[in-house]
PDB file of C-alpha atoms and ligand atoms in Angstrom:
ATOM      1  CA  LEU A  21       0.000   0.000   0.000  1.00 58.00           C
ATOM      2  CA  THR A  22       1.390   3.399  -0.926  1.00 68.00           C
ATOM      3  CA  GLN A  23       1.359   5.748   2.021  1.00 92.00           C
ATOM      4  CA  VAL A  24       0.265   9.319   1.384  1.00 94.00           C
ATOM      5  CA  LEU A  25       3.529  10.428   2.991  1.00 96.00           C
ATOM      6  CA  ASP A  26       5.504   8.505   0.349  1.00 96.00           C
ATOM      7  CA  ILE A  27       3.788  10.554  -2.361  1.00 97.00           C
ATOM      8  CA  ILE A  28       4.256  13.783  -0.420  1.00 97.00           C
ATOM      9  CA  MET A  29       7.979  13.052  -0.176  1.00 96.00           C
ATOM     10  CA  ALA A  30       8.291  11.982  -3.824  1.00 96.00           C
ATOM     11  CA  ARG A  31       6.538  15.067  -5.248  1.00 97.00           C
ATOM     12  CA  ARG A  32       8.863  17.680  -6.702  1.00 97.00           C
ATOM     13  CA  SER A  33       8.323  20.945  -8.536  1.00 98.00           C
ATOM     14  CA  ASP A  34      10.557  19.915 -11.415  1.00 97.00           C
ATOM     15  CA  ARG A  35      10.995  21.903 -14.606  1.00 98.00           C
ATOM     16  CA  HIS A  36      11.786  19.224 -17.193  1.00 97.00           C
ATOM     17  CA  PHE A  37       8.979  17.831 -19.301  1.00 97.00           C
ATOM     18  CA  CYS A  38       8.879  15.537 -22.309  1.00 95.00           C
ATOM     19  CA  ASP A  39       6.334  15.827 -25.108  1.00 89.00           C
ATOM     20  CA  ARG A  40       4.359  12.706 -24.112  1.00 96.00           C
ATOM     21  CA  PRO A  41       0.747  13.851 -24.040  1.00 97.00           C
ATOM     22  CA  VAL A  42      -1.254  13.560 -20.841  1.00 98.00           C
ATOM     23  CA  GLY A  43      -4.332  11.425 -21.538  1.00 98.00           C
ATOM     24  CA  GLU A  44      -7.923  12.181 -20.676  1.00 98.00           C
ATOM     25  CA  LEU A  45      -8.016   9.547 -17.911  1.00 98.00           C
ATOM     26  CA  ALA A  46      -5.115  11.212 -16.129  1.00 98.00           C
ATOM     27  CA  ILE A  47      -6.666  14.661 -16.563  1.00 98.00           C
ATOM     28  CA  GLY A  48      -9.942  13.286 -15.212  1.00 98.00           C
ATOM     29  CA  ALA A  49      -8.178  11.925 -12.128  1.00 98.00           C
ATOM     30  CA  LEU A  50      -6.492  15.300 -11.544  1.00 98.00           C
ATOM     31  CA  VAL A  51      -9.853  17.046 -11.722  1.00 99.00           C
ATOM     32  CA  GLU A  52     -11.436  14.523  -9.338  1.00 98.00           C
ATOM     33  CA  ALA A  53      -8.639  15.005  -6.812  1.00 98.00           C
ATOM     34  CA  PHE A  54      -8.964  18.785  -7.205  1.00 99.00           C
ATOM     35  CA  ARG A  55     -12.716  18.977  -6.711  1.00 98.00           C
ATOM     36  CA  TRP A  56     -12.852  16.614  -3.741  1.00 98.00           C
ATOM     37  CA  ALA A  57     -10.716  18.885  -1.573  1.00 98.00           C
ATOM     38  CA  PRO A  58     -12.297  20.199   1.614  1.00 98.00           C
ATOM     39  CA  SER A  59     -13.413  23.824   1.731  1.00 95.00           C
ATOM     40  CA  SER A  60     -14.935  26.238   4.192  1.00 92.00           C
ATOM     41  CA  SER A  61     -18.694  25.458   4.433  1.00 91.00           C
ATOM     42  CA  ASN A  62     -18.153  23.235   1.381  1.00 95.00           C
ATOM     43  CA  ARG A  63     -18.375  26.313  -0.827  1.00 94.00           C
ATOM     44  CA  GLN A  64     -15.755  24.992  -3.274  1.00 96.00           C
ATOM     45  CA  PRO A  65     -14.641  28.484  -4.306  1.00 96.00           C
ATOM     46  CA  TRP A  66     -12.206  27.136  -6.903  1.00 98.00           C
ATOM     47  CA  ARG A  67     -12.162  27.162 -10.677  1.00 98.00           C
ATOM     48  CA  LEU A  68      -9.649  25.582 -13.027  1.00 98.00           C
ATOM     49  CA  VAL A  69      -9.208  26.851 -16.586  1.00 98.00           C
ATOM     50  CA  PHE A  70      -7.264  24.565 -18.922  1.00 98.00           C
ATOM     51  CA  ALA A  71      -5.450  26.247 -21.798  1.00 98.00           C
ATOM     52  CA  CYS A  72      -6.557  23.758 -24.457  1.00 98.00           C
ATOM     53  CA  SER A  73      -6.253  25.481 -27.824  1.00 98.00           C
ATOM     54  CA  GLU A  74      -2.959  26.452 -29.390  1.00 98.00           C
ATOM     55  CA  ALA A  75      -3.947  30.124 -28.995  1.00 98.00           C
ATOM     56  CA  ALA A  76      -4.773  29.707 -25.297  1.00 98.00           C
ATOM     57  CA  SER A  77      -1.523  27.845 -24.724  1.00 98.00           C
ATOM     58  CA  ARG A  78       0.467  30.692 -26.311  1.00 98.00           C
ATOM     59  CA  ALA A  79      -1.538  33.244 -24.303  1.00 98.00           C
ATOM     60  CA  PHE A  80      -0.704  31.270 -21.145  1.00 98.00           C
ATOM     61  CA  ASP A  81       3.010  31.425 -22.017  1.00 98.00           C
ATOM     62  CA  ASP A  82       2.739  35.190 -22.578  1.00 98.00           C
ATOM     63  CA  CYS A  83       1.386  35.599 -19.027  1.00 98.00           C
ATOM     64  CA  LEU A  84       4.455  33.975 -17.460  1.00 98.00           C
ATOM     65  CA  SER A  85       7.507  35.724 -16.086  1.00 98.00           C
ATOM     66  CA  GLU A  86      10.521  35.276 -18.364  1.00 98.00           C
ATOM     67  CA  GLY A  87      12.132  32.894 -15.901  1.00 97.00           C
ATOM     68  CA  ASN A  88       9.102  30.632 -15.825  1.00 98.00           C
ATOM     69  CA  ARG A  89       8.441  30.844 -19.567  1.00 98.00           C
ATOM     70  CA  ALA A  90      11.936  29.467 -20.217  1.00 96.00           C
ATOM     71  CA  TRP A  91      10.930  26.011 -18.954  1.00 97.00           C
ATOM     72  CA  ALA A  92       7.127  25.986 -18.536  1.00 98.00           C
ATOM     73  CA  ALA A  93       6.154  26.783 -22.139  1.00 97.00           C
ATOM     74  CA  VAL A  94       6.955  23.237 -23.321  1.00 96.00           C
ATOM     75  CA  ALA A  95       4.692  21.565 -20.738  1.00 98.00           C
ATOM     76  CA  PRO A  96       1.775  19.800 -22.449  1.00 98.00           C
ATOM     77  CA  VAL A  97      -0.848  20.747 -19.833  1.00 98.00           C
ATOM     78  CA  LYS A  98      -1.445  24.334 -18.680  1.00 98.00           C
ATOM     79  CA  MET A  99      -3.978  25.458 -16.098  1.00 98.00           C
ATOM     80  CA  VAL A 100      -5.056  28.641 -14.369  1.00 99.00           C
ATOM     81  CA  LEU A 101      -6.281  28.217 -10.793  1.00 98.00           C
ATOM     82  CA  VAL A 102      -8.895  30.805  -9.863  1.00 98.00           C
ATOM     83  CA  ALA A 103     -10.427  31.614  -6.476  1.00 97.00           C
ATOM     84  CA  ASN A 104     -13.918  33.010  -6.092  1.00 96.00           C
ATOM     85  CA  PRO A 105     -14.057  35.108  -2.899  1.00 95.00           C
ATOM     86  CA  GLY A 106     -17.602  36.004  -3.936  1.00 91.00           C
ATOM     87  CA  GLU A 107     -18.605  32.510  -2.807  1.00 83.00           C
ATOM     88  CA  GLN A 108     -17.197  33.187   0.682  1.00 74.00           C
ATOM     89  CA  PRO A 109     -19.394  36.067   1.875  1.00 72.00           C
ATOM     90  CA  ASP A 110     -18.048  35.975   5.434  1.00 73.00           C
ATOM     91  CA  ARG A 111     -15.200  38.054   6.800  1.00 75.00           C
ATOM     92  CA  GLY A 112     -11.883  36.958   5.353  1.00 86.00           C
ATOM     93  CA  ALA A 113     -13.397  35.866   2.057  1.00 90.00           C
ATOM     94  CA  VAL A 114     -10.143  36.234   0.164  1.00 92.00           C
ATOM     95  CA  GLN A 115      -8.055  34.324   2.708  1.00 93.00           C
ATOM     96  CA  SER A 116     -10.651  31.616   2.957  1.00 93.00           C
ATOM     97  CA  SER A 117     -11.100  31.110  -0.772  1.00 95.00           C
ATOM     98  CA  VAL A 118      -7.359  31.184  -1.418  1.00 96.00           C
ATOM     99  CA  LEU A 119      -6.789  28.653   1.375  1.00 96.00           C
ATOM    100  CA  ASP A 120      -9.427  26.382  -0.142  1.00 96.00           C
ATOM    101  CA  CYS A 121      -7.771  26.731  -3.557  1.00 98.00           C
ATOM    102  CA  GLY A 122      -4.467  25.747  -1.957  1.00 98.00           C
ATOM    103  CA  LEU A 123      -6.013  22.566  -0.614  1.00 98.00           C
ATOM    104  CA  ALA A 124      -7.468  21.722  -4.016  1.00 98.00           C
ATOM    105  CA  LEU A 125      -4.139  22.456  -5.690  1.00 99.00           C
ATOM    106  CA  GLN A 126      -2.273  20.165  -3.309  1.00 98.00           C
ATOM    107  CA  ASN A 127      -4.773  17.375  -3.998  1.00 98.00           C
ATOM    108  CA  LEU A 128      -4.071  17.825  -7.699  1.00 98.00           C
ATOM    109  CA  LEU A 129      -0.291  17.879  -7.167  1.00 98.00           C
ATOM    110  CA  LEU A 130      -0.318  14.686  -5.113  1.00 98.00           C
ATOM    111  CA  GLN A 131      -2.661  12.852  -7.478  1.00 98.00           C
ATOM    112  CA  GLY A 132      -0.410  13.868 -10.354  1.00 98.00           C
ATOM    113  CA  CYS A 133       2.692  12.634  -8.546  1.00 98.00           C
ATOM    114  CA  SER A 134       1.015   9.302  -7.820  1.00 97.00           C
ATOM    115  CA  MET A 135       0.469   8.884 -11.588  1.00 97.00           C
ATOM    116  CA  GLY A 136       4.048   9.772 -12.517  1.00 97.00           C
ATOM    117  CA  LEU A 137       3.260  13.327 -13.592  1.00 98.00           C
ATOM    118  CA  THR A 138       5.296  16.372 -12.740  1.00 98.00           C
ATOM    119  CA  ILE A 139       3.056  19.291 -11.815  1.00 98.00           C
ATOM    120  CA  HIS A 140       4.513  22.701 -11.082  1.00 98.00           C
ATOM    121  CA  ALA A 141       2.605  25.653  -9.622  1.00 98.00           C
ATOM    122  CA  MET A 142       3.813  29.164 -10.380  1.00 98.00           C
ATOM    123  CA  ALA A 143       3.439  32.588  -8.803  1.00 98.00           C
ATOM    124  CA  GLY A 144       5.530  34.336 -11.478  1.00 98.00           C
ATOM    125  CA  TRP A 145       2.943  35.685 -13.951  1.00 98.00           C
ATOM    126  CA  ASP A 146       1.133  38.885 -14.828  1.00 98.00           C
ATOM    127  CA  ASP A 147      -2.297  39.293 -13.225  1.00 98.00           C
ATOM    128  CA  ALA A 148      -3.727  41.683 -15.853  1.00 98.00           C
ATOM    129  CA  ARG A 149      -2.647  39.431 -18.724  1.00 98.00           C
ATOM    130  CA  VAL A 150      -4.091  36.333 -17.074  1.00 98.00           C
ATOM    131  CA  ARG A 151      -7.389  38.077 -16.448  1.00 98.00           C
ATOM    132  CA  ALA A 152      -7.599  39.300 -20.051  1.00 98.00           C
ATOM    133  CA  ALA A 153      -6.476  36.038 -21.662  1.00 98.00           C
ATOM    134  CA  PHE A 154      -8.825  33.779 -19.680  1.00 98.00           C
ATOM    135  CA  SER A 155     -11.821  36.100 -19.101  1.00 98.00           C
ATOM    136  CA  ILE A 156     -11.401  36.307 -15.317  1.00 98.00           C
ATOM    137  CA  GLY A 157     -13.262  39.324 -13.933  1.00 97.00           C
ATOM    138  CA  GLU A 158     -13.819  40.643 -10.395  1.00 95.00           C
ATOM    139  CA  PRO A 159     -14.342  39.339  -7.795  1.00 94.00           C
ATOM    140  CA  LEU A 160     -12.587  36.240  -9.110  1.00 97.00           C
ATOM    141  CA  LEU A 161      -8.905  36.036  -8.367  1.00 97.00           C
ATOM    142  CA  PRO A 162      -6.246  34.173 -10.372  1.00 98.00           C
ATOM    143  CA  VAL A 163      -4.118  32.491  -7.700  1.00 98.00           C
ATOM    144  CA  ALA A 164      -1.694  30.215  -9.538  1.00 98.00           C
ATOM    145  CA  LEU A 165      -0.642  29.161 -13.002  1.00 99.00           C
ATOM    146  CA  VAL A 166       0.119  25.449 -13.112  1.00 99.00           C
ATOM    147  CA  VAL A 167       1.796  23.224 -15.698  1.00 98.00           C
ATOM    148  CA  ALA A 168       1.868  19.443 -15.886  1.00 98.00           C
ATOM    149  CA  GLY A 169       3.477  16.736 -17.948  1.00 98.00           C
ATOM    150  CA  TYR A 170       5.645  13.657 -17.859  1.00 98.00           C
ATOM    151  CA  ARG A 171       9.265  13.918 -16.849  1.00 96.00           C
ATOM    152  CA  GLY A 172      11.818  14.820 -19.504  1.00 95.00           C
ATOM    153  CA  ALA A 173      15.600  14.951 -19.408  1.00 95.00           C
ATOM    154  CA  VAL A 174      17.010  17.495 -17.009  1.00 96.00           C
ATOM    155  CA  ASP A 175      20.113  18.026 -19.168  1.00 95.00           C
ATOM    156  CA  THR A 176      18.009  19.467 -22.000  1.00 92.00           C
ATOM    157  CA  LEU A 177      17.312  22.517 -19.820  1.00 95.00           C
ATOM    158  CA  ALA A 178      19.377  25.709 -19.791  1.00 94.00           C
ATOM    159  CA  PRO A 179      22.198  25.438 -17.212  1.00 96.00           C
ATOM    160  CA  ASP A 180      20.584  27.871 -14.738  1.00 95.00           C
ATOM    161  CA  VAL A 181      17.288  25.943 -14.853  1.00 96.00           C
ATOM    162  CA  GLN A 182      19.091  22.605 -14.578  1.00 96.00           C
ATOM    163  CA  ALA A 183      20.763  23.868 -11.423  1.00 96.00           C
ATOM    164  CA  LYS A 184      17.343  24.529  -9.858  1.00 96.00           C
ATOM    165  CA  ASP A 185      16.098  21.030 -10.700  1.00 96.00           C
ATOM    166  CA  ARG A 186      19.243  19.378  -9.375  1.00 96.00           C
ATOM    167  CA  LYS A 187      18.925  21.033  -5.972  1.00 96.00           C
ATOM    168  CA  PRO A 188      17.787  18.730  -3.174  1.00 95.00           C
ATOM    169  CA  ARG A 189      14.383  19.520  -1.679  1.00 96.00           C
ATOM    170  CA  VAL A 190      14.801  21.159   1.690  1.00 97.00           C
ATOM    171  CA  ARG A 191      12.462  22.209   4.500  1.00 98.00           C
ATOM    172  CA  ARG A 192      12.763  24.210   7.698  1.00 98.00           C
ATOM    173  CA  PRO A 193      13.396  22.023  10.734  1.00 98.00           C
ATOM    174  CA  VAL A 194      10.342  21.047  12.800  1.00 98.00           C
ATOM    175  CA  ALA A 195      11.595  23.057  15.805  1.00 97.00           C
ATOM    176  CA  GLU A 196      11.388  26.220  13.715  1.00 97.00           C
ATOM    177  CA  ILE A 197       7.751  25.776  12.720  1.00 98.00           C
ATOM    178  CA  VAL A 198       5.945  23.671  15.330  1.00 98.00           C
ATOM    179  CA  PHE A 199       5.291  24.899  18.881  1.00 98.00           C
ATOM    180  CA  ALA A 200       3.646  23.866  22.105  1.00 97.00           C
ATOM    181  CA  ASP A 201       1.261  26.238  23.886  1.00 97.00           C
ATOM    182  CA  ARG A 202       2.529  29.467  22.379  1.00 97.00           C
ATOM    183  CA  LEU A 203       4.239  30.639  19.238  1.00 96.00           C
ATOM    184  CA  GLY A 204       7.959  31.292  19.378  1.00 89.00           C
TER     185      GLY A 204
HETATM  186  C1  FMN B 323       1.938  28.819  -5.069  1.00 87.73           C
HETATM  187  C2  FMN B 323       3.281  28.436  -5.602  1.00 87.73           C
HETATM  188  C3  FMN B 323       3.946  29.289  -6.464  1.00 87.73           C
HETATM  189  C4  FMN B 323       5.172  28.923  -7.016  1.00 87.73           C
HETATM  190  N1  FMN B 323       5.768  29.749  -7.947  1.00 87.73           N
HETATM  191  C5  FMN B 323       6.846  29.311  -8.618  1.00 87.73           C
HETATM  192  C6  FMN B 323       7.351  30.051  -9.733  1.00 87.73           C
HETATM  193  O1  FMN B 323       6.819  31.096 -10.119  1.00 87.73           O
HETATM  194  N2  FMN B 323       8.439  29.550 -10.368  1.00 87.73           N
HETATM  195  C7  FMN B 323       9.054  28.386  -9.992  1.00 87.73           C
HETATM  196  O2  FMN B 323      10.026  27.987 -10.636  1.00 87.73           O
HETATM  197  N3  FMN B 323       8.579  27.658  -8.954  1.00 87.73           N
HETATM  198  C8  FMN B 323       7.489  28.081  -8.273  1.00 87.73           C
HETATM  199  N4  FMN B 323       6.969  27.326  -7.245  1.00 87.73           N
HETATM  200  C9  FMN B 323       7.623  26.074  -6.837  1.00 87.73           C
HETATM  201  C10 FMN B 323       8.348  26.272  -5.498  1.00 87.73           C
HETATM  202  O3  FMN B 323       9.551  26.959  -5.727  1.00 87.73           O
HETATM  203  C11 FMN B 323       8.584  24.886  -4.882  1.00 87.73           C
HETATM  204  O4  FMN B 323       7.350  24.324  -4.508  1.00 87.73           O
HETATM  205  C12 FMN B 323       9.496  24.962  -3.661  1.00 87.73           C
HETATM  206  O5  FMN B 323      10.788  25.380  -4.014  1.00 87.73           O
HETATM  207  C13 FMN B 323       9.605  23.604  -2.956  1.00 87.73           C
HETATM  208  O6  FMN B 323      10.078  22.641  -3.858  1.00 87.73           O
HETATM  209  P1  FMN B 323       9.265  21.305  -4.134  1.00 87.73           P
HETATM  210  O7  FMN B 323       7.889  21.697  -4.605  1.00 87.73           O
HETATM  211  O8  FMN B 323      10.029  20.570  -5.193  1.00 87.73           O
HETATM  212  O9  FMN B 323       9.195  20.559  -2.847  1.00 87.73           O
HETATM  213  C14 FMN B 323       5.777  27.684  -6.657  1.00 87.73           C
HETATM  214  C15 FMN B 323       5.102  26.847  -5.761  1.00 87.73           C
HETATM  215  C16 FMN B 323       3.881  27.208  -5.245  1.00 87.73           C
HETATM  216  C17 FMN B 323       3.168  26.259  -4.305  1.00 87.73           C
END
């Protein structure tokens, strides 16, 4: 039996993709994992826009920061994760909807990893361009651009990008982030 922790540890935000297409079954499983995330009052304030057409895929690339475009443009699957704070009418609607989107995103990342996919979320993109390219108006909020695909060869990447993918994954020690009774 695969433990969830094994998948959590195996997941990496890699930047090398090959051109093997991602089939509909795999996409369906990603969407199932995404939509079955928990959310505040089960409001499910998340939307996922796939860039399917050639034009949408190019528009997606144009939204990315230069650094991200250098490796993400070749990924076969491109998605925009959108929060809807309008579905969280209580105080803290933005925080709540973005938190819920984060949970849904992590479900998608872990499901992808379990199927041998690399999925990489990005914060480096232009909000105005994303809104215009994918028809996202207020109060909806683009929260992440995400690419997915099967692993490629790391040595096909530019040297600076290769260096990022060759770095070991690191985390803060537990003592720095977990406390008893009071913070600090
Ligand atoms: C919301 C979010 C935004 C991110 N933005 C970027 C990005 O713009 N470019 C990038 O190369 N990686 C990005 N990452 C990947 C992180 O750098 C990565 O998750 C972190 O370094 C930990 O590495 P790991 O995911 O392999 O464990 C992002 C990750 C998340 C969750």
